[in-house]
XYZ file of C-alpha atoms in Angstrom:
308
model
C 0.054 -0.207 0.289
C 0.887 3.690 -0.724
C -0.950 5.120 1.829
C -0.285 4.839 5.534
C -3.988 6.760 6.826
C -6.669 8.571 6.320
C -5.556 12.430 6.670
C -8.010 15.766 6.042
C -7.166 17.062 2.599
C -9.102 19.251 0.598
C -12.701 20.280 -0.921
C -14.117 22.727 -2.696
C -17.036 23.822 -4.560
C -17.403 27.189 -5.712
C -21.331 26.686 -6.916
C -23.348 29.865 -6.185
C -25.729 29.709 -3.560
C -27.512 33.059 -3.610
C -26.463 37.218 -3.680
C -26.384 39.516 -1.238
C -24.800 43.004 -0.738
C -23.243 44.028 2.360
C -22.034 47.495 3.515
C -18.070 47.515 1.779
C -18.848 46.210 -1.899
C -21.358 43.753 -3.987
C -20.318 40.375 -3.322
C -21.625 37.157 -3.267
C -22.983 35.625 0.269
C -23.416 31.922 0.425
C -26.138 30.141 2.075
C -24.702 28.625 5.701
C -25.486 25.526 7.553
C -26.695 25.445 11.169
C -23.537 24.675 11.792
C -21.817 27.161 9.764
C -23.781 30.067 11.261
C -23.129 28.522 14.615
C -19.585 28.892 14.116
C -19.242 31.972 11.595
C -21.898 34.085 12.537
C -22.254 33.424 16.382
C -18.181 32.854 16.866
C -18.601 28.904 17.982
C -15.505 26.706 17.703
C -15.935 23.490 15.712
C -14.326 20.498 17.993
C -10.256 19.846 17.292
C -8.909 17.468 15.068
C -12.579 17.185 13.054
C -12.311 19.908 10.569
C -11.570 19.154 6.986
C -8.560 21.520 6.482
C -6.450 20.495 10.033
C -3.760 17.969 8.207
C -4.786 19.625 4.588
C -1.446 20.963 2.712
C -2.245 21.168 -0.656
C -1.016 24.294 -2.774
C -3.854 26.607 -3.826
C -6.102 29.444 -1.719
C -8.478 29.468 1.526
C -10.948 31.912 0.762
C -13.994 32.575 3.185
C -17.107 30.107 3.252
C -19.018 33.018 3.695
C -18.368 35.486 1.031
C -15.257 33.684 -0.849
C -12.847 36.503 -0.543
C -9.257 35.060 -0.500
C -7.950 34.972 3.199
C -4.712 32.970 3.029
C -2.323 31.361 0.842
C -1.292 27.556 1.379
C 2.354 28.478 1.311
C 1.754 29.752 4.988
C 0.211 27.215 6.276
C 1.987 24.457 9.008
C 1.475 22.136 11.404
C 0.830 23.223 14.874
C -0.370 19.976 16.620
C -3.123 22.305 17.891
C -6.290 20.331 16.200
C -7.195 23.651 13.743
C -5.681 24.676 10.348
C -2.780 26.828 11.270
C -1.152 30.115 9.497
C 1.655 32.539 10.103
C 0.790 34.998 7.871
C -2.421 36.213 6.119
C -3.319 37.592 2.752
C -2.915 41.481 2.812
C -6.145 43.006 4.302
C -7.776 40.041 4.315
C -8.161 39.856 8.229
C -8.999 42.150 10.857
C -8.639 41.807 14.350
C -10.440 42.674 17.407
C -10.052 41.843 21.088
C -12.116 38.540 21.886
C -15.315 38.792 24.211
C -13.441 37.281 27.040
C -11.143 40.281 27.067
C -7.721 38.067 26.837
C -8.153 36.655 23.355
C -7.655 38.197 19.835
C -10.669 37.222 17.161
C -9.880 37.569 13.952
C -12.521 38.026 11.340
C -12.906 37.999 7.471
C -12.193 41.648 6.509
C -14.770 42.067 3.762
C -17.971 40.379 5.771
C -17.088 39.787 9.513
C -17.296 35.922 9.053
C -15.470 34.906 12.649
C -12.830 32.820 11.601
C -11.138 31.961 15.151
C -7.967 33.708 17.236
C -4.724 34.646 16.429
C -2.053 34.245 18.823
C 1.271 35.705 19.143
C 4.987 34.818 20.931
C 4.491 30.993 20.369
C 7.869 30.694 18.291
C 6.543 28.040 16.897
C 7.542 29.482 13.226
C 9.740 32.454 12.092
C 6.948 34.796 11.827
C 6.155 33.961 15.419
C 2.021 34.079 14.781
C -0.474 31.814 14.731
C -3.754 32.061 13.297
C -5.734 29.698 14.530
C -8.861 28.990 12.099
C -11.888 26.755 11.889
C -11.785 24.667 8.639
C -15.815 25.433 8.378
C -15.312 29.238 8.153
C -13.245 28.517 4.880
C -13.257 26.986 1.372
C -10.421 25.838 -0.294
C -9.218 26.544 -3.596
C -6.774 24.274 -5.210
C -4.016 25.297 -7.823
C -3.965 22.587 -10.422
C -1.547 21.760 -12.818
C -3.336 19.935 -15.716
C -2.262 16.466 -14.841
C -5.320 15.822 -12.445
C -7.503 12.752 -13.319
C -11.198 12.026 -12.883
C -13.051 8.925 -11.827
C -16.551 8.640 -10.423
C -17.192 6.166 -7.364
C -20.763 5.146 -5.824
C -21.326 3.119 -2.752
C -24.177 4.077 -0.619
C -25.395 8.002 0.147
C -22.792 10.321 -1.475
C -22.779 12.611 1.431
C -20.944 9.491 3.972
C -18.627 8.600 0.864
C -17.632 12.062 0.323
C -16.640 12.761 3.830
C -13.867 9.593 3.881
C -12.844 10.240 0.164
C -12.286 13.793 0.557
C -9.284 13.140 3.263
C -7.354 11.513 1.166
C -3.799 13.006 0.315
C -3.462 12.964 -3.131
C -7.272 13.494 -3.868
C -7.776 17.178 -4.672
C -11.164 17.741 -5.202
C -14.548 15.920 -4.511
C -18.183 16.730 -5.884
C -21.182 14.880 -4.774
C -23.796 14.061 -7.263
C -25.789 11.937 -9.482
C -24.761 9.041 -12.197
C -27.787 7.838 -14.771
C -30.229 9.035 -16.835
C -33.837 10.673 -16.749
C -35.975 13.121 -17.995
C -36.100 15.289 -14.752
C -33.037 16.878 -13.421
C -32.149 14.289 -10.226
C -32.400 16.087 -6.582
C -31.070 14.366 -3.301
C -34.471 14.105 -2.233
C -36.204 12.205 -5.953
C -32.878 10.134 -5.989
C -33.131 9.213 -2.363
C -36.949 8.042 -2.927
C -35.812 5.906 -6.187
C -37.237 8.162 -8.541
C -35.454 7.830 -12.166
C -32.452 5.896 -12.948
C -29.984 7.451 -11.121
C -26.864 6.365 -8.609
C -25.653 8.612 -5.903
C -21.928 9.293 -6.411
C -19.175 11.015 -5.904
C -16.776 12.646 -8.712
C -12.915 12.604 -7.764
C -10.136 14.781 -9.173
C -7.156 13.376 -8.077
C -3.118 13.853 -8.528
C -1.561 10.838 -10.413
C 2.024 12.025 -8.814
C 0.859 12.111 -5.280
C -1.820 8.846 -5.068
C -1.848 5.990 -7.829
C -5.030 5.030 -9.254
C -5.080 1.732 -7.822
C -4.929 3.251 -4.377
C -7.937 5.460 -4.805
C -9.695 1.858 -5.536
C -8.216 0.489 -2.506
C -9.140 3.123 -0.410
C -12.796 3.090 -1.608
C -12.911 -0.543 -0.998
C -12.511 0.713 2.517
C -14.518 3.460 3.278
C -17.371 1.796 2.021
C -19.038 -1.861 1.997
C -18.303 -3.407 -1.519
C -20.166 -7.016 -0.769
C -23.910 -5.660 0.067
C -25.810 -5.135 -3.284
C -27.953 -2.626 -3.431
C -27.218 -1.618 -0.112
C -25.065 0.560 2.317
C -25.735 0.367 6.006
C -29.428 1.032 6.642
C -30.091 2.814 3.221
C -31.410 0.617 0.948
C -31.816 0.335 -3.209
C -30.480 0.227 -6.494
C -29.483 4.155 -6.406
C -27.091 3.252 -3.367
C -25.164 0.022 -5.278
C -21.404 -0.349 -5.470
C -20.152 0.972 -8.630
C -16.588 1.698 -10.320
C -17.185 4.171 -13.058
C -14.212 4.322 -15.336
C -12.882 7.069 -17.731
C -10.584 4.912 -19.536
C -9.487 1.118 -20.255
C -6.426 1.591 -18.406
C -8.967 2.828 -15.451
C -10.982 -0.140 -15.644
C -8.041 -2.763 -16.378
C -6.876 -1.209 -12.471
C -9.757 -1.682 -10.931
C -10.353 -5.106 -11.945
C -6.861 -6.177 -10.549
C -7.696 -4.227 -7.272
C -11.206 -6.159 -6.818
C -9.110 -9.476 -8.093
C -6.799 -8.942 -4.989
C -9.737 -8.133 -2.791
C -11.867 -11.175 -3.711
C -8.277 -13.452 -3.488
C -9.014 -12.588 0.272
C -12.184 -14.493 0.667
C -14.308 -10.923 0.243
C -17.576 -11.311 -2.081
C -17.252 -8.190 -4.355
C -20.832 -6.636 -5.328
C -18.679 -3.460 -6.988
C -19.320 -2.876 -10.877
C -17.005 -1.446 -13.594
C -19.170 0.511 -15.671
C -18.362 3.520 -18.286
C -19.352 6.674 -17.094
C -23.025 7.921 -18.878
C -23.105 11.378 -17.295
C -22.690 12.871 -13.752
C -25.105 15.525 -12.523
C -23.722 17.897 -9.623
C -26.015 17.690 -6.439
C -27.027 21.233 -4.539
C -24.311 23.507 -2.797
C -25.951 22.089 0.397
C -25.247 18.742 -0.231
C -21.596 19.239 -0.797
C -18.821 18.464 1.736
C -22.190 17.760 3.981
C -20.705 16.388 6.972
C -17.749 18.624 7.247
C -20.058 21.561 7.350
C -22.394 20.243 9.998
C -22.367 18.732 13.681
C -23.251 15.148 12.846
C -21.167 12.309 11.671
C -21.790 10.106 8.806
C -24.334 7.783 9.366
C -23.649 4.328 7.211
C -20.120 4.716 6.488
C -16.606 3.946 8.306
C -13.139 2.830 7.592
C -12.623 -0.922 7.034
C -9.022 -2.155 6.778
C -9.687 -4.655 3.938
C -5.951 -5.083 2.364
C-alpha cells in the first residue's frame, strides 16, 4: 500500500448559493448551514481534529466560506498540532483583528464580511513569523492550484454524503463533488434519487493527482470506506441508488480497478462492485456538498474498514 492512514485534505466547490450585498461592496454571500452559522455568525468553535483542513497541505488559496474573499495562501499554512488549521500570515488586508469577548484573546474575522474565523496568537515561537492564526475549517473553502495533470473517476457506494466525507480526506485527492450518475427526463435532486425516482445512482466525482496517489490506491481506499459486499445497500440505505460502482473513464482505469477487485476477492471477500463506463455525472446542490464537514453530525452508514 502507498498510503498509511486517512488525513484531511481538501475540498472546494465554488457554486453560487445566492446573492446579497454588504456595506462594503457587492459580493456573493453563500447560504450557511446551521453549524456554519454557529461558528461563522455566532462565533462558535468546531471540535479539534475534526475539520477538513486540519491536516491539509495542498497548494492553493483558502477563501471565506461566507463571501469567498481570499484569506490565506497555502504556503503560509503550517502544522501546529493544535487541532485546527494554522497559518503564520494572511493575505494582505484580508483578515482583521479585535479583542475577543473574553477580554484575553484576539479574534480574527474576514475583513470583507466579518465572518468569524478563529483567533490569532503571538509569541509561541512555532514559526519564524512567531504568529499563529488558529482558524476553523468550517469558516473556509479551499481553491486548489491545479497543474492540468489531474485525472477523474466517479465512485458510487451508498449515500454520497458519507462517501465524500471519507474520500475528501485522502492525500492526493484534490477535489470531490457529490452528485448523481444515470439518465432520466427530470434533473435529479437528492430527494428524488433518495426516494428511488429515475435511473440514478448517488456518486462522488474525484479529481486526483497521479503523482501523489496511484489509481489503484484510490480504488483500495474506496473499497475500505464503504461496504462493497452488500448489493444495492449501504448500511441502512437500501435500493439500486446506493449500489457500489466504479465508473471508469479509460480502459486503463477499468483494468486497474479489476485487478484491485481480484486482489480483494483473493482474500475471500465477495465483491458486488460493478465496473461501468461513465454515462454522465450531474452535480448535486451546494447544500449537499461537503455535507458532514459543514454540520455537527457524522456519517451514519460509512466507516473505515481495513481490507488490504
